[in-house]
Short mmCIF file of C-alpha atoms and ligand atoms in Angstrom, two decimals:
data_model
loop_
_atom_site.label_atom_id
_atom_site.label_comp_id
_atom_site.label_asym_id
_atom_site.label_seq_id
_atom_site.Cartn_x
_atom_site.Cartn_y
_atom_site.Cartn_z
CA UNK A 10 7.43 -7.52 24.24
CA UNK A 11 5.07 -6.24 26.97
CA UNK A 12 2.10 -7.08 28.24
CA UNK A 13 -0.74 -6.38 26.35
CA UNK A 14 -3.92 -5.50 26.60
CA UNK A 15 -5.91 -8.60 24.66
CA UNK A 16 -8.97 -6.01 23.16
CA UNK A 17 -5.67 -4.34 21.52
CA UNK A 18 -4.35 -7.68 20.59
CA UNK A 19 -6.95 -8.42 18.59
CA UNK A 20 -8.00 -4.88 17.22
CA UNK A 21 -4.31 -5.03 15.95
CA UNK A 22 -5.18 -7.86 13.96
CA UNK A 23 -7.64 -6.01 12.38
CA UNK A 24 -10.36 -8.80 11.86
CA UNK A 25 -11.68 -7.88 15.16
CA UNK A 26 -12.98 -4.74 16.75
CA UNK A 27 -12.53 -3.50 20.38
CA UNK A 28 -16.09 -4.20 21.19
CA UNK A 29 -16.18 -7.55 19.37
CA UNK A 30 -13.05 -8.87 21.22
CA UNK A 31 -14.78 -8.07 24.64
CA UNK A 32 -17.74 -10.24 23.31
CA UNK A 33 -15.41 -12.74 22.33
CA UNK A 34 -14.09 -13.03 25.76
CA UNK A 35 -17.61 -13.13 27.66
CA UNK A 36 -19.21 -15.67 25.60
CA UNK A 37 -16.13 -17.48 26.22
CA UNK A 38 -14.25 -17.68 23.02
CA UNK A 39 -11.07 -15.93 23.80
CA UNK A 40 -8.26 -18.24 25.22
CA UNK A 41 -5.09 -17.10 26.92
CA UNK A 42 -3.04 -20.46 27.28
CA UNK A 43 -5.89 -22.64 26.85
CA UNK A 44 -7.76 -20.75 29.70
CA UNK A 45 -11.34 -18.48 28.82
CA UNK A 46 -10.50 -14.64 30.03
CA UNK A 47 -13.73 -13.23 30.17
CA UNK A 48 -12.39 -9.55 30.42
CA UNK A 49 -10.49 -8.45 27.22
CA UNK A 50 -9.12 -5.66 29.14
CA UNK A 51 -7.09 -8.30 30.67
CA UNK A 52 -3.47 -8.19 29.63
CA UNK A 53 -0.92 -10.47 27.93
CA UNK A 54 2.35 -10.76 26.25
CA UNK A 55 1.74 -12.72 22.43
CA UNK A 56 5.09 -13.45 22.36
CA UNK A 57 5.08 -15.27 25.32
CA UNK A 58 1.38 -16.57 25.11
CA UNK A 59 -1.15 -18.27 23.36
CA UNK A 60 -3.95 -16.35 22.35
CA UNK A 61 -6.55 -18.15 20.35
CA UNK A 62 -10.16 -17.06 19.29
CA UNK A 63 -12.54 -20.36 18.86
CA UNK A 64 -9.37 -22.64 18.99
CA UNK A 65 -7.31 -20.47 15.93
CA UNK A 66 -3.88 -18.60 17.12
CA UNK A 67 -4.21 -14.89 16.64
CA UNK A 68 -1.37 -13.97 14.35
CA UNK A 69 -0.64 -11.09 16.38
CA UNK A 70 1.54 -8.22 14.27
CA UNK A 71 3.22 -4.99 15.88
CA UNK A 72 2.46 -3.44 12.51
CA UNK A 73 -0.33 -3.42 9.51
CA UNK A 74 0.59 -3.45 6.07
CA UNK A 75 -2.57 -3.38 3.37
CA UNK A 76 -2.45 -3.54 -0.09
CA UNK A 77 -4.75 -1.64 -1.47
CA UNK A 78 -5.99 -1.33 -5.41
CA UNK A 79 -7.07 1.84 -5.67
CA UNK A 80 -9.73 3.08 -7.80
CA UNK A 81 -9.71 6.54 -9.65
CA UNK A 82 -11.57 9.28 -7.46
CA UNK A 83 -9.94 8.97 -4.03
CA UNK A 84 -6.75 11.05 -2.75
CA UNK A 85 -3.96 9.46 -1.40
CA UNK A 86 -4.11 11.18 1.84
CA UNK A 87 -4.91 10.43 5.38
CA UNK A 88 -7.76 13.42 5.22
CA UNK A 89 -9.10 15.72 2.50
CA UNK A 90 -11.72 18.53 4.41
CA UNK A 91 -13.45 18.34 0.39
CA UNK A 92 -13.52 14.65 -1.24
CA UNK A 93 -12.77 11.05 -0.47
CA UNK A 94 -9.61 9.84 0.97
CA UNK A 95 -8.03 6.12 0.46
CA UNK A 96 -8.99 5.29 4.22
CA UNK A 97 -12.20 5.40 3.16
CA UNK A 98 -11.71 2.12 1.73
CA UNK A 99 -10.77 0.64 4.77
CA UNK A 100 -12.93 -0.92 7.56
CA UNK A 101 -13.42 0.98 10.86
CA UNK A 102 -11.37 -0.88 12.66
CA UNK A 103 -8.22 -0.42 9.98
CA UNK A 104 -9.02 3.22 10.24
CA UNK A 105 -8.28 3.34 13.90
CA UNK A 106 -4.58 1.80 13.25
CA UNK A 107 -3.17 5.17 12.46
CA UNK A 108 -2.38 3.78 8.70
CA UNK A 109 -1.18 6.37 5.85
CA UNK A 110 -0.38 5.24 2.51
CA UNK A 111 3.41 4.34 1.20
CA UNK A 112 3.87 6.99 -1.33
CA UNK A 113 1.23 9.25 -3.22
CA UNK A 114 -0.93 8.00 -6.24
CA UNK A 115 -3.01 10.91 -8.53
CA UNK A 116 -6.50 11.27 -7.07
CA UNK A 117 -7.25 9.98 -11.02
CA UNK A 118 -4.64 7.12 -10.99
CA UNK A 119 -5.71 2.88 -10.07
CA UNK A 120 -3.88 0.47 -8.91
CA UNK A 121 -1.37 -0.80 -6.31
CA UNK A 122 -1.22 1.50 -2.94
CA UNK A 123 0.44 0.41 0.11
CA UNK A 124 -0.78 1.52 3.48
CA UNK A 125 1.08 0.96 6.85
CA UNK A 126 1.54 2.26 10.43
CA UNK A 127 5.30 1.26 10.13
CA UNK A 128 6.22 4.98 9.73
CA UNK A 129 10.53 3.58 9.61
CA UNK A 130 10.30 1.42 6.57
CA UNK A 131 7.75 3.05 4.59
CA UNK A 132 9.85 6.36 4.41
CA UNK A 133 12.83 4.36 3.95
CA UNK A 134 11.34 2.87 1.11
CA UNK A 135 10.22 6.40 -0.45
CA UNK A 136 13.72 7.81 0.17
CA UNK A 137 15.29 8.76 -3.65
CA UNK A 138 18.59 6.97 -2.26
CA UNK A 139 16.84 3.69 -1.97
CA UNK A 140 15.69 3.59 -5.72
CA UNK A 141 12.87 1.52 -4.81
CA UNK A 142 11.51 0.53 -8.97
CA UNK A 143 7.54 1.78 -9.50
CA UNK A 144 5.91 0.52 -12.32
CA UNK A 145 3.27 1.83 -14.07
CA UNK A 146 1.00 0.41 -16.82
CA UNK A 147 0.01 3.78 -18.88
CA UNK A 148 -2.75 4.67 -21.87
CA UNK A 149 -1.47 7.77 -24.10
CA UNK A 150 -2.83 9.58 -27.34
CA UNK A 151 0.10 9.82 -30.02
CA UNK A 152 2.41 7.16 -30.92
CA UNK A 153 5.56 5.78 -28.66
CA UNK A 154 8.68 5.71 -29.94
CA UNK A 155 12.07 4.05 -29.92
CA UNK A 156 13.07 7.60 -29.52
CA UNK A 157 10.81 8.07 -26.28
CA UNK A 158 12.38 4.84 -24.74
CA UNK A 159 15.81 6.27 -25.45
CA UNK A 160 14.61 9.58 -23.81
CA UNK A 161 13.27 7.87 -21.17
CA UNK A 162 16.69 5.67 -20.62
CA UNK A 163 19.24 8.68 -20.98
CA UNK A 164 17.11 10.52 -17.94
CA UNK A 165 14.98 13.98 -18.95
CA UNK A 166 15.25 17.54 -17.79
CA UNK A 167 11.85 18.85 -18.63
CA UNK A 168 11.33 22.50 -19.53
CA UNK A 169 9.26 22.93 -16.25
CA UNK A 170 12.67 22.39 -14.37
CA UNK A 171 12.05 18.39 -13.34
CA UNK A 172 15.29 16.56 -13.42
CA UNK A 173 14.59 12.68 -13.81
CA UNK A 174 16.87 10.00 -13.28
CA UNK A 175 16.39 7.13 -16.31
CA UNK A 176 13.98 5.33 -16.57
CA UNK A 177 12.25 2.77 -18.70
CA UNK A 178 9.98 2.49 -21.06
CA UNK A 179 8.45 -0.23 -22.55
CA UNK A 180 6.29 -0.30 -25.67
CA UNK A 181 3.00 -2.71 -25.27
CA UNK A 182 1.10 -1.18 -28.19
CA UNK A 183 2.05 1.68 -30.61
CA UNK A 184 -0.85 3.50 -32.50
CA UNK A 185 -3.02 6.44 -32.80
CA UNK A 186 -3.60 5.76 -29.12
CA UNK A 187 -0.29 3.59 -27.15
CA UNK A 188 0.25 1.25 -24.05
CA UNK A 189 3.31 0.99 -22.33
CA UNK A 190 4.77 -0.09 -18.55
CA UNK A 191 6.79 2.92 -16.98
CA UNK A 192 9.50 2.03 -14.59
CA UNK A 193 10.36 4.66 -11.97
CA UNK A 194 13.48 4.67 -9.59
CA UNK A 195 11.63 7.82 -7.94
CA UNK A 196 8.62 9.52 -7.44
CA UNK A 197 8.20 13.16 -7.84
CA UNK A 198 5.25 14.89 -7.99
CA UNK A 199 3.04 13.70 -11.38
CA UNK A 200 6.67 12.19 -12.81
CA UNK A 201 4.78 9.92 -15.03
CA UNK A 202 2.05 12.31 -16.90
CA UNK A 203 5.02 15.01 -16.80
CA UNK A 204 7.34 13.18 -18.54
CA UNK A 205 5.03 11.48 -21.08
CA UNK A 206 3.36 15.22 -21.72
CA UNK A 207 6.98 16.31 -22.58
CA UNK A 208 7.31 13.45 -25.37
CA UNK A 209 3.94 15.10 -26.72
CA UNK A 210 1.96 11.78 -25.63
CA UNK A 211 -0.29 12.60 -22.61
CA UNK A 212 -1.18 10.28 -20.25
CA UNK A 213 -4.97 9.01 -20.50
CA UNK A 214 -4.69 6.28 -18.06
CA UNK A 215 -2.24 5.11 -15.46
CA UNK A 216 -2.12 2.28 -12.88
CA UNK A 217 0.59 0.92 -10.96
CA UNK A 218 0.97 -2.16 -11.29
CA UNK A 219 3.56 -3.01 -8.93
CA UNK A 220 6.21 -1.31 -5.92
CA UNK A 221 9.24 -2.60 -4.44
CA UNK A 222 9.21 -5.84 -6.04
CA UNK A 223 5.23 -6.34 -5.19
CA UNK A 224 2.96 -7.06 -7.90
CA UNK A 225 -0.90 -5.64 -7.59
CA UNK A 226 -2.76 -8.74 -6.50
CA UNK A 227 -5.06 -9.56 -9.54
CA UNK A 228 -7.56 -10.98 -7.36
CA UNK A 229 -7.98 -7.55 -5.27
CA UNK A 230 -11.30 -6.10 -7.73
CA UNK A 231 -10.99 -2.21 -7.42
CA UNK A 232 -11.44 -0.76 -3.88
CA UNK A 233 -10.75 -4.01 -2.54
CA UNK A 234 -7.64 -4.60 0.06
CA UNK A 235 -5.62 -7.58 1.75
CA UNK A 236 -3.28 -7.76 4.25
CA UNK A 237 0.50 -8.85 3.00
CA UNK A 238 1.95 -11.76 3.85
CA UNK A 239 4.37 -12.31 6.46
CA UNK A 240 6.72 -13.25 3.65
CA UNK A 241 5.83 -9.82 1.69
CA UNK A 242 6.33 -7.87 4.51
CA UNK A 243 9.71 -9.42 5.42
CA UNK A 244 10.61 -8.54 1.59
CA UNK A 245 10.15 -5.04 2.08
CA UNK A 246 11.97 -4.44 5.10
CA UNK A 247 15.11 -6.17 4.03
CA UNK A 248 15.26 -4.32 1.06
CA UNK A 249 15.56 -1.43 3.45
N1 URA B 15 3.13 9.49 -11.84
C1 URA B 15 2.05 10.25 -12.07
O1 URA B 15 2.05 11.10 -12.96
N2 URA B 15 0.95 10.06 -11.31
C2 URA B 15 0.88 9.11 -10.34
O2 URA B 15 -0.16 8.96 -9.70
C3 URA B 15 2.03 8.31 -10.13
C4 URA B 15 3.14 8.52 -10.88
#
């Protein structure tokens, strides 16, 4: 890899700012090979280097991945001129990393939202050859059915012209009001709400609760993010 310059290093990282790595470095606590820099504009290679910050390594990565749970009332989007966008969510210093999210969630739907600058495997990852499963926990008014499962399996053409592949259903809770997890191969524009409006059960709520083999991190309250593992990332781009 090349050289480097360390501000960017550590920006990269996003725990640090720009600013905050050149204070780093002038009081001191920036250390390239066990030697102070006191100029973060100075340049080195992390693969080749130590870089450590008060005696910790700087777990340098080329590329961010977030995970973010999104909360009803923000568009999946990079920017909106009108309303709140899911960068919103993210610090300053995330913001400047050029992120966009993996795939589009309802400006009304929660839940799991990835977010990455690593423009090759996210769109891999959306393309409809890669059939990467979606799932979605969903609220409707009416009762689910067997029959909706089978619809759901044997793939629906709805009358507004939307050809879905199968997919599953699975009944949590039947009654006046039902629960169920959707699984998607796909993800066309408002598949879920479309295809449960066709049964005659629209959606009142939806979340996803997981992508690509990820589950949403219980631990992440609404509006919160973390950054994936090493291991989660290397998950995602080998199923790609
Ligand atoms: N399906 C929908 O209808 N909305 C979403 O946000 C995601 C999947």
């Amino acid at each position: 890899m090349a050289k480097q310059r360390l501000d960017k290093i550590l920006s990269a990282t996003g725990r640090w700012s720009r600013r905050e790595a050149g204070e780093l470095a002038r009081r001191g606590q920036l250390l390239v090979d066990g030697v102070p820099v006191h100029d973060a504009s100075m340049k080195a290679d992390p693969e080749v280097s130590e870089i450590t910050v008060n005696g910790e390594p700087v777990n340098y990565q080329e590329f961010t991945w977030v995970m973010l749970n999104k909360p009803a009332g923000y568009l999946s989007a990079t920017e909106d001129g009108k309303g709140a966008t899911v960068l919103d969510l993210l610090p300053k210093e995330l913001q400047r990393r050029n992120l966009f999210p993996v795939g589009r969630l309802d400006k009304d739907t929660e839940g799991l939202l990835l977010l990455t600058n690593e423009g090759v495997v996210a769109h891999a990852l959306l393309s409809p050859r890669r059939h990467v499963d979606k799932v979605y926990y969903t609220r409707v008014t009416g009762c689910l059915t067997a029959d909706d499962c089978t619809a759901f399996a044997e793939g629906m053409s709805l009358e507004d012209g939307l050809h879905c592949q199968p997919a599953e259903l699975k009944i949590l809770r039947a009654g006046p009001e039902s629960e169920a997890l959707v699984t998607l191969r796909e993800g066309k524009f408002h598949q879920v709400k479309r295809m449960l409006a066709a049964r005659g059960k629209p959606v009142l709520y939806l979340e996803r609760v997981q992508m690509a083999g990820l589950d949403l991190d219980r631990t992440l309250s609404r509006g919160n993010f973390r950054f994936l593992t090493a291991k989660e990332v290397e998950h995602l781009r080998k199923l790609v």
